[in-house]
Amino acid sequence: MDKPRLRFAPSPTGYLHIGGARTALFNWLWARKTGGTFVLRIEDTDVARNTRESVEAIFTAMKWLGLDWDEGPKDADDQGGGPNGPYFQSKRLALYREHADKLIRSGHAYRCYATKEDIDAARMALPEKLRASFHFQSPWRDKRAELDKPHVVRIKAPSEGEVSFDDLVFGTIKVPAHTLRDEILIRENGMPLYNFGCVVDDLTMGITHVIRGKDHIINTSPQVLMYRAFGAKLPTFGHLPMLMKNSKEKLSKRDGAVGVGEYEALGYLPDGLLSYLVRFGWSFGDEELFTKASLAEKFDWDRVSKSDGIYDFKKCKAINQKFIAKLATIDELAKGSIKPLADRSLIVSLSDPRLVESINTVRERAETLVVMAEAMDFYLRDVPAMDDAAVTKFYKPEVADTLEKLAEFAATHVVEREARTMSFGEHQKALEEALRTFVTGLGIEMKAIGQPARVALTGRGASPDLASVMLVLGPSVSARRLRDGAARARAIEPAAAGAP
RNA sequence: GGUCCCAUCGUCUAGCGGUUAGGACAUCGGCCUCUCACGUCGGUAACACGGGUUCAAGUCCCGUUGGGAUCGCCA
């Protein structure tokens, strides 16, 4: 048995939509699971809507997701050197024409000289009720017209029997042949129409599995007709349920983050996004977190569902959060945080020891890399940004002395990074213990000084635990910040602080 | 309207003839606690409806209702 060949064939009319990414993923998965080939083809026959930026956006998004392709263009400038190239449809025009001619010669297709106006006129001549289901019958269907006039090429659809195909997800789908029309193969301008270009390419590229969105089920029957006309074997079809905005509408551009690029900017991890997307239409027991490698192993068609799903941004975020908290490697997180940190004008080197330590203290509470960078901000800045509300709430003259003492404590108890003899976690535990003992020894409760100390150390009312914070900051920075806090607290007017 | 397709908590889903119908997100409440989270314990919450088949139906069949796709010289 030959190895499967699958393809993802986006049209570059915008960024890569998450629905498209889901389709690409399923194709990629099957190729990787079976040791088959994953082909990337660009369907750019709609000259009016295609842009170079879109082509680039698609490549960028695919690469970011880690969905690598075995055949296809390397970038927007590359035609794609593979054995079945070129992989841009706009570069394959002669091939479509050639195949259309072949069908004309074999009597499966014909030149039609009817113009759009003719067809519209015919439609409008009908009673209004019948217009929607109007079926254009070309007068050129059985004429041997040789006119050198503008024309389209149409396939001759049978009027009897039925057209059927097997679908990996939906089973056998059949449709009465008479409901199919004489689909246009080649437009008047010489460009192929989607269904034809798609079939010719899949045929000539040796595609064995056509996996795409459910909205293409309707296109499959006419395509089956084309395969038949060529006398070719049908590929295996598989249609995936749609991603909906709600029970009535498809997910569209206006519904928030739907472009893959946005997820990258938002601070999502590729596998986090993919884990969420793959569960749209596929499940593996109760598992929700997957890496691409584990998916390539587990994926199978019998667990793909048929019904459309409503996209839930909250759940997507929650999955990503779990990835950041648990599954992602520290290396991944470190690399991923560089950009969001830079966006806050924090230029940090990957080799900065504070980076990994900070990440480890905040990853549990960050749903995205951007949020994580925000949470790490105070570690990496000389003077942390002070949250006014937290300052007003927790800085009181009466805490000044304690903060002063805590500064002493920090200076003497926080172990310098270079002097550590145990793991960060062990030092953190020891320091936490010492801190508690120290505070209790002062005759006060942790509760009374925790928040003021936190504001002094981090500038905010919420952060990782104090011991972790001090350990990452180091003794001198911790002490300095606590002293500064003491000074500021002391300067607060008691009256003002107590005023309503 | 024609054709095709779908139907378990609010959402994503598990279930593949016998279950107290499970999990996750969301939501509500408790615990933990130096804050926010994390974690943890618990609550609310679903088989669209009607007929069959069967000893037994969320699971199989038919119908109804609801929903989606599509009906372009777009992809």
Coordinates of C-alpha atoms (C1' of nucleotides) in Angstrom, one line a residue:
Chain A
M1 CA 0.0 0.0 0.0
D2 CA 1.3 3.4 -0.9
K3 CA 1.9 5.9 1.8
P4 CA -0.9 8.5 2.2
R5 CA -0.5 11.9 0.6
L6 CA -2.4 14.7 2.2
R7 CA -2.5 18.4 1.5
F8 CA -3.6 21.7 3.0
A9 CA -4.7 24.1 0.3
P10 CA -5.5 27.5 1.7
S11 CA -6.4 30.5 -0.5
P12 CA -4.4 33.6 0.4
T13 CA -7.3 36.0 1.0
G14 CA -6.3 36.9 4.5
Y15 CA -4.5 35.6 7.6
L16 CA -4.6 31.9 8.5
H17 CA -8.0 31.4 10.2
I18 CA -8.0 29.1 13.2
G19 CA -10.5 27.0 11.3
G20 CA -8.0 26.6 8.6
A21 CA -5.3 25.8 11.1
R22 CA -7.5 23.0 12.5
T23 CA -7.9 21.6 9.0
A24 CA -4.2 21.8 8.4
L25 CA -3.6 20.1 11.7
F26 CA -5.8 17.1 10.9
N27 CA -4.1 16.7 7.5
W28 CA -0.7 17.0 9.1
L29 CA -1.6 14.6 11.9
W30 CA -2.5 11.8 9.5
A31 CA 0.5 12.3 7.4
R32 CA 2.8 12.2 10.4
K33 CA 1.0 9.2 12.0
T34 CA 1.2 7.2 8.8
G35 CA 4.6 8.3 7.6
G36 CA 2.9 9.9 4.6
T37 CA 3.4 13.2 2.9
F38 CA 2.0 16.6 3.8
V39 CA 1.7 18.9 0.9
L40 CA 1.1 22.7 1.1
R41 CA -0.6 24.2 -1.9
I42 CA -1.7 27.7 -2.4
E43 CA -5.0 28.1 -4.2
D44 CA -4.6 31.6 -5.6
T45 CA -6.9 31.6 -8.7
D46 CA -9.1 34.4 -7.4
V47 CA -6.8 37.2 -8.6
A48 CA -9.0 39.9 -7.2
R49 CA -8.8 38.7 -3.6
N50 CA -5.3 37.3 -3.3
T51 CA -2.5 39.2 -1.7
R52 CA 1.1 38.5 -1.1
E53 CA 0.8 39.5 2.5
S54 CA -1.7 36.8 3.0
V55 CA 0.6 34.2 1.5
E56 CA 3.3 35.4 3.9
A57 CA 0.9 35.3 6.9
I58 CA 0.0 31.7 6.1
F59 CA 3.6 30.6 6.0
T60 CA 4.4 32.4 9.2
A61 CA 1.4 30.9 11.0
M62 CA 2.1 27.4 9.8
K63 CA 5.7 27.6 10.9
W64 CA 4.8 29.1 14.3
L65 CA 2.3 26.2 14.8
G66 CA 5.0 23.8 13.9
L67 CA 3.0 22.2 11.1
D68 CA 5.8 21.5 8.7
W69 CA 5.1 20.5 5.1
D70 CA 7.1 18.0 3.0
E71 CA 6.2 19.4 -0.3
G72 CA 5.3 23.0 -1.3
P73 CA 6.8 26.4 -1.4
K74 CA 9.4 27.3 1.2
D75 CA 8.2 30.9 1.3
A76 CA 6.1 33.4 -0.6
D77 CA 8.8 33.8 -3.3
D78 CA 9.4 30.2 -3.8
Q79 CA 7.3 28.4 -6.4
G80 CA 7.9 25.1 -4.6
G81 CA 10.4 22.8 -6.1
G82 CA 8.9 19.5 -5.1
P83 CA 8.4 16.7 -7.5
N84 CA 4.8 17.8 -8.1
G85 CA 5.3 21.5 -8.3
P86 CA 4.7 24.3 -8.8
Y87 CA 2.5 24.5 -5.8
F88 CA 0.8 27.8 -6.5
Q89 CA -2.3 27.3 -8.6
S90 CA -1.6 30.5 -10.5
K91 CA 1.5 28.8 -11.8
R92 CA -0.3 25.7 -13.1
L93 CA -2.7 27.3 -15.5
A94 CA -1.6 25.4 -18.6
L95 CA -2.2 22.2 -16.7
Y96 CA -5.9 23.1 -16.1
R97 CA -6.4 24.1 -19.7
E98 CA -4.8 20.9 -20.8
H99 CA -7.0 18.8 -18.6
A100 CA -10.1 20.7 -19.6
D101 CA -9.3 20.1 -23.3
K102 CA -8.9 16.4 -22.6
L103 CA -12.4 16.3 -21.1
I104 CA -13.8 18.2 -24.1
R105 CA -12.2 15.7 -26.5
S106 CA -13.5 12.8 -24.6
G107 CA -17.0 14.3 -24.6
H108 CA -17.2 14.9 -20.9
A109 CA -17.1 18.6 -21.1
Y110 CA -18.0 21.3 -23.6
R111 CA -17.4 25.0 -24.4
C112 CA -20.3 27.2 -23.4
Y113 CA -20.8 30.6 -24.9
A114 CA -23.6 31.7 -22.7
T115 CA -22.7 34.9 -20.9
K116 CA -23.6 35.7 -17.3
E117 CA -26.2 38.1 -18.7
D118 CA -27.8 35.3 -20.7
I119 CA -28.0 33.1 -17.6
D120 CA -29.4 35.9 -15.5
A121 CA -32.0 36.7 -18.1
A122 CA -33.1 33.1 -18.1
R123 CA -33.3 33.1 -14.4
M124 CA -35.3 36.2 -14.2
A125 CA -37.7 35.0 -16.8
L126 CA -38.8 32.4 -14.2
P127 CA -41.5 32.9 -11.5
E128 CA -39.8 34.3 -8.4
K129 CA -40.3 31.0 -6.5
L130 CA -38.3 29.0 -8.9
R131 CA -35.4 31.3 -9.2
A132 CA -33.5 30.0 -6.3
S133 CA -33.3 26.5 -7.6
F134 CA -32.8 27.5 -11.2
H135 CA -30.9 25.1 -13.1
F136 CA -29.2 26.5 -16.2
Q137 CA -29.3 24.3 -19.2
S138 CA -26.7 25.4 -21.7
P139 CA -27.8 25.3 -25.3
W140 CA -24.2 24.4 -26.2
R141 CA -24.1 21.2 -24.3
D142 CA -24.4 19.0 -27.3
K143 CA -23.4 21.3 -30.1
R144 CA -20.0 21.2 -31.6
A145 CA -19.4 24.8 -31.5
E146 CA -16.1 26.0 -32.8
L147 CA -16.7 29.7 -32.3
D148 CA -13.7 31.7 -31.4
K149 CA -15.7 33.7 -28.9
P150 CA -15.2 34.1 -25.2
H151 CA -16.5 30.9 -23.5
V152 CA -16.3 28.9 -20.3
V153 CA -15.8 25.1 -20.2
R154 CA -18.5 23.1 -18.5
I155 CA -18.7 19.5 -17.5
K156 CA -21.6 17.4 -18.6
A157 CA -23.4 16.3 -15.5
P158 CA -25.4 13.1 -15.8
S159 CA -29.2 13.4 -15.5
E160 CA -29.7 10.0 -14.1
G161 CA -28.4 7.8 -11.3
E162 CA -26.7 9.0 -8.2
V163 CA -23.3 10.2 -7.2
S164 CA -21.8 8.9 -4.0
F165 CA -18.6 8.9 -2.1
D166 CA -17.3 7.5 1.2
D167 CA -16.4 9.9 3.9
L168 CA -14.1 9.1 6.8
V169 CA -16.3 11.1 9.1
F170 CA -19.8 11.0 7.7
G171 CA -19.8 7.6 6.0
T172 CA -21.4 7.2 2.6
I173 CA -23.0 10.4 1.2
K174 CA -25.1 10.1 -1.9
V175 CA -26.9 12.7 -4.0
P176 CA -29.2 12.3 -7.0
A177 CA -27.3 13.1 -10.1
H178 CA -30.0 15.2 -11.6
T179 CA -29.5 17.8 -8.8
L180 CA -26.0 18.4 -10.1
R181 CA -25.4 21.1 -12.7
D182 CA -23.0 21.5 -15.5
E183 CA -20.4 23.0 -13.3
I184 CA -17.9 25.5 -14.9
L185 CA -14.4 24.1 -15.1
I186 CA -12.6 27.0 -16.8
R187 CA -13.7 30.6 -16.5
E188 CA -13.9 33.0 -19.4
N189 CA -10.6 34.5 -18.3
G190 CA -8.9 31.1 -18.5
M191 CA -8.6 30.6 -14.8
P192 CA -9.9 27.3 -13.4
L193 CA -12.8 27.4 -11.0
Y194 CA -12.2 26.1 -7.5
N195 CA -13.7 22.6 -7.9
F196 CA -11.8 21.9 -11.1
G197 CA -8.4 23.3 -10.0
C198 CA -8.7 21.4 -6.8
V199 CA -9.4 18.1 -8.6
V200 CA -6.7 18.5 -11.2
D201 CA -4.2 19.3 -8.6
D202 CA -5.2 16.5 -6.2
L203 CA -5.0 14.2 -9.1
T204 CA -1.7 15.3 -10.5
M205 CA -0.2 15.6 -7.1
G206 CA -1.2 12.1 -6.2
I207 CA -3.3 13.2 -3.2
T208 CA -4.9 10.2 -1.5
H209 CA -6.8 11.9 1.3
V210 CA -8.8 15.0 1.0
I211 CA -9.5 16.3 4.5
R212 CA -11.2 19.7 4.7
G213 CA -14.1 21.6 6.4
K214 CA -17.6 20.3 6.3
D215 CA -18.6 23.3 4.1
H216 CA -17.0 21.3 1.3
I217 CA -19.3 18.3 1.5
I218 CA -21.5 20.1 -1.0
N219 CA -18.5 20.5 -3.4
T220 CA -17.6 16.9 -3.3
S221 CA -20.3 15.5 -5.5
P222 CA -19.4 17.7 -8.5
Q223 CA -15.8 16.8 -7.9
V224 CA -16.6 13.2 -7.9
L225 CA -18.1 13.8 -11.4
M226 CA -14.8 15.2 -12.5
Y227 CA -12.8 12.3 -11.1
R228 CA -15.2 10.0 -13.0
A229 CA -14.8 12.0 -16.2
F230 CA -11.0 11.5 -15.9
G231 CA -11.5 7.9 -15.3
A232 CA -9.6 8.3 -12.0
K233 CA -9.9 6.6 -8.7
L234 CA -11.5 8.7 -6.0
P235 CA -9.3 9.9 -3.1
T236 CA -10.5 9.2 0.4
F237 CA -12.6 12.2 1.6
G238 CA -12.9 13.4 5.2
H239 CA -15.0 16.4 6.3
L240 CA -14.5 18.1 9.6
P241 CA -17.3 19.9 11.6
M242 CA -17.4 23.6 11.5
L243 CA -16.2 26.1 14.1
M244 CA -19.2 28.3 15.0
K245 CA -19.5 31.6 16.8
N246 CA -22.8 30.5 18.2
S247 CA -25.5 28.1 17.2
K248 CA -26.4 30.1 14.2
E249 CA -23.3 31.8 12.9
K250 CA -20.0 30.6 11.6
L251 CA -16.9 32.0 13.3
S252 CA -15.9 35.1 11.4
K253 CA -13.4 37.9 11.4
R254 CA -15.4 40.1 13.7
D255 CA -15.5 37.6 16.5
G256 CA -12.4 38.4 18.3
A257 CA -9.2 36.5 17.8
V258 CA -9.6 34.2 14.8
G259 CA -6.3 34.7 13.1
V260 CA -3.5 32.4 14.1
G261 CA -1.1 35.4 14.2
E262 CA -3.3 37.0 16.9
Y263 CA -2.7 34.0 19.2
E264 CA 1.0 34.3 18.8
A265 CA 0.7 38.0 19.7
L266 CA -1.6 37.3 22.6
G267 CA 1.1 35.0 24.1
Y268 CA -0.4 31.5 23.3
L269 CA 1.8 28.5 23.0
P270 CA 1.4 26.7 19.6
D271 CA 0.6 23.4 21.3
G272 CA -1.8 25.1 23.6
L273 CA -3.8 26.5 20.7
L274 CA -3.5 23.2 18.9
S275 CA -4.7 21.2 21.9
Y276 CA -7.8 23.3 22.0
L277 CA -8.4 23.1 18.2
V278 CA -7.9 19.4 17.9
R279 CA -10.7 18.8 20.4
F280 CA -13.0 20.4 18.0
G281 CA -14.3 17.3 16.3
W282 CA -11.9 14.9 17.9
S283 CA -11.5 13.5 21.3
F284 CA -9.4 11.0 23.2
G285 CA -11.2 10.0 26.3
D286 CA -11.0 12.8 28.8
E287 CA -7.6 14.0 27.7
E288 CA -7.3 17.7 26.8
L289 CA -3.6 18.5 26.7
F290 CA -1.6 17.2 23.9
T291 CA 1.7 17.8 22.2
K292 CA 2.0 17.5 18.5
A293 CA 4.0 14.3 19.0
S294 CA 1.5 12.7 21.2
L295 CA -1.3 13.6 18.8
A296 CA 0.4 12.1 15.9
E297 CA 0.4 8.9 17.8
K298 CA -3.2 9.0 19.1
F299 CA -5.1 10.5 16.3
D300 CA -7.6 8.4 14.4
W301 CA -10.7 9.0 12.3
D302 CA -13.1 6.9 14.2
R303 CA -13.0 9.4 17.0
V304 CA -13.9 12.4 14.9
S305 CA -17.4 13.8 15.5
K306 CA -19.9 15.1 13.0
S307 CA -21.5 18.0 14.7
D308 CA -20.4 21.6 14.6
G309 CA -18.9 23.2 17.7
I310 CA -19.1 26.6 19.2
Y311 CA -15.8 28.2 19.8
D312 CA -15.1 29.1 23.4
F313 CA -12.3 31.7 23.9
K314 CA -12.4 31.1 27.7
K315 CA -11.7 27.4 27.4
C316 CA -9.0 28.0 24.8
K317 CA -7.3 30.3 27.3
A318 CA -7.7 27.8 30.1
I319 CA -6.1 25.1 28.0
N320 CA -3.2 27.4 27.2
Q321 CA -2.9 28.3 30.9
K322 CA -2.5 24.6 31.8
F323 CA 0.2 24.4 29.1
I324 CA 2.1 27.3 30.6
A325 CA 1.7 26.0 34.1
K326 CA 2.5 22.4 33.6
L327 CA 3.4 21.1 30.2
A328 CA 5.6 23.7 28.6
T329 CA 9.3 23.3 29.1
I330 CA 11.1 26.1 30.9
D331 CA 13.1 26.6 27.7
E332 CA 10.0 27.1 25.7
L333 CA 8.7 29.6 28.2
A334 CA 12.0 31.5 28.4
K335 CA 12.2 31.8 24.7
G336 CA 8.5 32.7 24.4
S337 CA 8.8 35.4 27.0
I338 CA 11.6 37.4 25.4
K339 CA 9.3 39.1 23.0
P340 CA 6.5 40.1 25.4
L341 CA 9.1 41.3 27.8
A342 CA 10.7 43.4 25.1
D343 CA 7.3 44.9 24.4
R344 CA 7.4 46.2 28.0
S345 CA 10.9 47.6 27.2
L346 CA 12.5 44.9 29.3
I347 CA 15.4 43.6 27.3
V348 CA 16.4 40.3 28.9
S349 CA 19.0 37.9 27.8
L350 CA 18.2 34.2 27.7
S351 CA 21.2 33.6 29.8
D352 CA 20.0 36.0 32.5
P353 CA 19.6 33.7 35.6
R354 CA 16.7 35.8 36.8
L355 CA 14.7 34.8 33.7
V356 CA 14.2 31.2 34.5
E357 CA 13.7 31.8 38.2
S358 CA 11.1 34.5 37.6
I359 CA 9.2 32.3 35.1
N360 CA 9.1 29.4 37.6
T361 CA 7.5 31.6 40.2
V362 CA 4.8 33.1 37.9
R363 CA 4.0 30.3 35.4
E364 CA 1.3 28.9 37.7
R365 CA -0.7 32.0 37.5
A366 CA -0.3 33.1 33.9
E367 CA -2.8 32.3 31.2
T368 CA -0.7 33.7 28.4
L369 CA 3.0 34.6 27.8
V370 CA 1.9 38.2 27.7
V371 CA 0.3 37.9 31.1
M372 CA 3.4 36.1 32.3
A373 CA 5.6 38.9 31.2
E374 CA 3.4 41.4 33.0
A375 CA 3.7 39.3 36.2
M376 CA 7.5 39.2 35.9
D377 CA 7.9 42.9 35.3
F378 CA 8.8 43.9 38.9
Y379 CA 11.6 41.3 39.0
L380 CA 13.4 42.8 36.1
R381 CA 13.1 46.5 36.6
D382 CA 15.4 48.5 38.8
V383 CA 12.5 50.3 40.5
P384 CA 9.2 48.5 40.2
A385 CA 6.1 50.3 39.0
M386 CA 4.0 51.2 42.0
D387 CA 0.4 50.4 42.0
D388 CA -1.2 53.5 43.6
A389 CA -4.2 51.6 44.9
A390 CA -2.0 49.1 46.6
V391 CA 0.2 51.8 48.1
T392 CA -2.7 53.7 49.5
K393 CA -4.2 50.6 50.9
F394 CA -1.2 49.0 52.6
Y395 CA 1.4 51.7 53.4
K396 CA 0.7 53.1 56.8
P397 CA 3.1 54.8 59.2
E398 CA 2.7 52.0 61.7
V399 CA 4.1 49.3 59.3
A400 CA 7.3 51.4 58.7
D401 CA 9.3 49.9 61.5
T402 CA 8.5 46.4 60.6
L403 CA 9.4 46.9 57.0
E404 CA 12.7 48.3 58.2
K405 CA 13.3 45.2 60.2
L406 CA 12.3 43.0 57.3
A407 CA 14.9 44.8 55.2
E408 CA 17.5 43.7 57.8
F409 CA 16.1 40.2 57.6
A410 CA 16.4 40.2 53.9
A411 CA 19.9 41.5 53.9
T412 CA 21.0 38.7 56.2
H413 CA 18.8 35.8 55.3
V414 CA 18.3 35.9 51.6
V415 CA 21.0 33.8 50.0
E416 CA 22.8 35.3 47.1
R417 CA 22.4 33.3 43.9
E418 CA 26.1 32.5 43.7
A419 CA 26.1 31.3 47.3
R420 CA 23.3 28.8 47.1
T421 CA 23.9 25.3 48.0
M422 CA 20.5 23.8 47.4
S423 CA 17.8 24.0 44.8
F424 CA 15.7 27.1 44.4
G425 CA 12.7 25.3 45.9
E426 CA 14.6 24.2 48.9
H427 CA 16.0 27.7 49.6
Q428 CA 12.5 29.1 49.1
K429 CA 11.2 26.7 51.7
A430 CA 13.9 27.5 54.2
L431 CA 13.5 31.2 53.7
E432 CA 9.8 31.0 54.1
E433 CA 10.3 29.2 57.4
A434 CA 12.8 31.8 58.6
L435 CA 10.6 34.7 57.6
R436 CA 7.7 33.2 59.5
T437 CA 9.8 32.7 62.6
F438 CA 11.2 36.2 62.3
V439 CA 7.9 37.9 61.9
T440 CA 6.4 35.9 64.8
G441 CA 9.4 36.8 66.9
L442 CA 8.5 40.5 66.3
G443 CA 5.2 39.8 67.9
I444 CA 3.1 40.3 64.8
E445 CA 1.2 38.2 62.4
M446 CA 2.2 37.4 58.8
K447 CA -1.2 38.8 57.8
A448 CA -0.3 42.2 59.2
I449 CA 2.9 42.7 57.3
G450 CA 2.6 40.4 54.3
Q451 CA 0.8 42.9 52.0
P452 CA 2.9 46.0 53.0
A453 CA 6.0 43.9 52.3
R454 CA 4.6 42.7 49.1
V455 CA 3.9 46.3 47.9
A456 CA 7.4 47.3 48.9
L457 CA 9.1 44.4 47.1
T458 CA 6.9 44.2 44.0
G459 CA 4.9 47.5 43.8
R460 CA 1.7 45.6 43.7
G461 CA -0.9 43.8 45.7
A462 CA -0.6 40.4 44.1
S463 CA 2.6 38.5 43.4
P464 CA 4.2 35.1 44.0
D465 CA 4.9 34.3 47.7
L466 CA 7.4 36.7 49.5
A467 CA 10.1 34.1 50.0
S468 CA 10.3 33.4 46.2
V469 CA 10.2 37.1 45.4
M470 CA 13.1 37.9 47.8
L471 CA 15.1 34.9 46.6
V472 CA 14.9 36.0 42.9
L473 CA 15.5 39.6 43.8
G474 CA 18.5 38.8 46.0
P475 CA 19.4 40.2 49.4
S476 CA 20.5 43.7 48.5
V477 CA 17.7 44.5 46.1
S478 CA 15.1 43.0 48.5
A479 CA 16.6 45.0 51.4
R480 CA 16.7 48.2 49.4
R481 CA 13.1 47.9 48.3
L482 CA 11.9 47.2 51.8
R483 CA 13.8 50.2 53.1
D484 CA 12.3 52.4 50.5
G485 CA 8.9 51.1 51.4
A486 CA 9.5 51.8 55.0
A487 CA 10.5 55.4 54.2
R488 CA 7.4 55.9 52.0
A489 CA 5.1 54.3 54.6
R490 CA 6.5 56.6 57.3
A491 CA 5.9 59.6 55.2
I492 CA 2.2 58.9 54.9
E493 CA 0.2 61.4 56.9
P494 CA -1.7 59.4 59.5
A495 CA -4.7 61.7 59.1
A496 CA -4.7 61.4 55.4
A497 CA -4.3 57.7 55.6
G498 CA -7.2 57.4 58.0
A499 CA -9.4 60.0 56.2
P500 CA -12.6 58.6 54.7
Chain B
rG1 C1' -37.7 26.5 -1.4
rG2 C1' -34.2 22.3 -3.6
rU3 C1' -30.0 19.2 -2.2
rC4 C1' -26.6 17.5 1.6
rC5 C1' -25.6 17.1 6.8
rC6 C1' -26.1 17.3 12.2
rA7 C1' -28.6 16.8 17.4
rU8 C1' -25.7 14.3 25.6
rC9 C1' -24.9 19.9 31.1
rG10 C1' -24.4 27.2 29.1
rU11 C1' -19.7 25.4 26.0
rC12 C1' -16.2 21.3 24.3
rU13 C1' -17.0 16.3 25.0
rA14 C1' -17.0 10.7 27.2
rG15 C1' -20.6 7.0 26.3
rC16 C1' -20.3 2.6 21.1
rG17 C1' -28.0 -2.0 24.3
rG18 C1' -27.9 -2.8 31.0
rU19 C1' -23.9 3.6 33.9
rU20 C1' -26.0 6.9 40.5
rA21 C1' -25.0 9.5 32.4
rG22 C1' -18.3 10.7 33.5
rG23 C1' -14.5 14.7 32.6
rA24 C1' -13.0 19.7 31.3
rC25 C1' -14.2 25.2 30.8
rA26 C1' -17.7 28.5 32.8
rU27 C1' -20.6 29.2 37.2
rC28 C1' -21.8 28.9 42.8
rG29 C1' -20.1 27.6 47.8
rG30 C1' -16.2 25.6 51.4
rC31 C1' -11.0 24.6 52.5
rC32 C1' -5.8 26.2 52.0
rU33 C1' -3.4 31.1 52.7
rC34 C1' 1.4 36.7 53.4
rU35 C1' -1.8 38.6 48.2
rC36 C1' -3.2 36.8 43.4
rA37 C1' -3.2 32.4 41.5
rC38 C1' -2.5 27.1 41.9
rG39 C1' -4.4 23.2 44.5
rU40 C1' -8.4 20.8 46.9
rC41 C1' -13.6 19.5 48.5
rG42 C1' -18.6 20.0 47.2
rG43 C1' -23.1 22.2 44.5
rU44 C1' -26.3 23.8 40.2
rA45 C1' -26.5 21.8 35.2
rA46 C1' -27.6 17.5 29.7
rC47 C1' -29.5 12.6 26.7
rA48 C1' -34.7 18.0 21.7
rC49 C1' -39.7 15.5 21.0
rG50 C1' -42.8 11.4 19.3
rG51 C1' -43.2 6.6 17.6
rG52 C1' -41.2 1.9 17.0
rU53 C1' -37.3 -2.7 17.6
rU54 C1' -35.7 -5.1 22.3
rC55 C1' -36.4 -8.5 28.5
rA56 C1' -33.6 -3.7 28.4
rA57 C1' -32.4 2.5 24.3
rG58 C1' -28.6 8.4 25.5
rU59 C1' -26.9 4.2 22.5
rC60 C1' -30.5 0.8 16.7
rC61 C1' -34.8 2.3 13.0
rC62 C1' -38.6 5.9 11.4
rG63 C1' -40.9 10.6 11.8
rU64 C1' -41.3 15.6 13.9
rU65 C1' -38.9 19.8 15.6
rG66 C1' -34.5 22.6 15.8
rG67 C1' -29.8 23.9 13.6
rG68 C1' -25.9 24.1 9.9
rA69 C1' -23.8 23.9 4.8
rU70 C1' -24.9 25.1 -0.2
rC71 C1' -27.7 26.9 -4.5
rG72 C1' -21.5 32.6 -8.0
rC73 C1' -17.4 32.6 -14.3
rC74 C1' -15.5 32.9 -4.7
rA75 C1' -12.3 29.4 -2.3

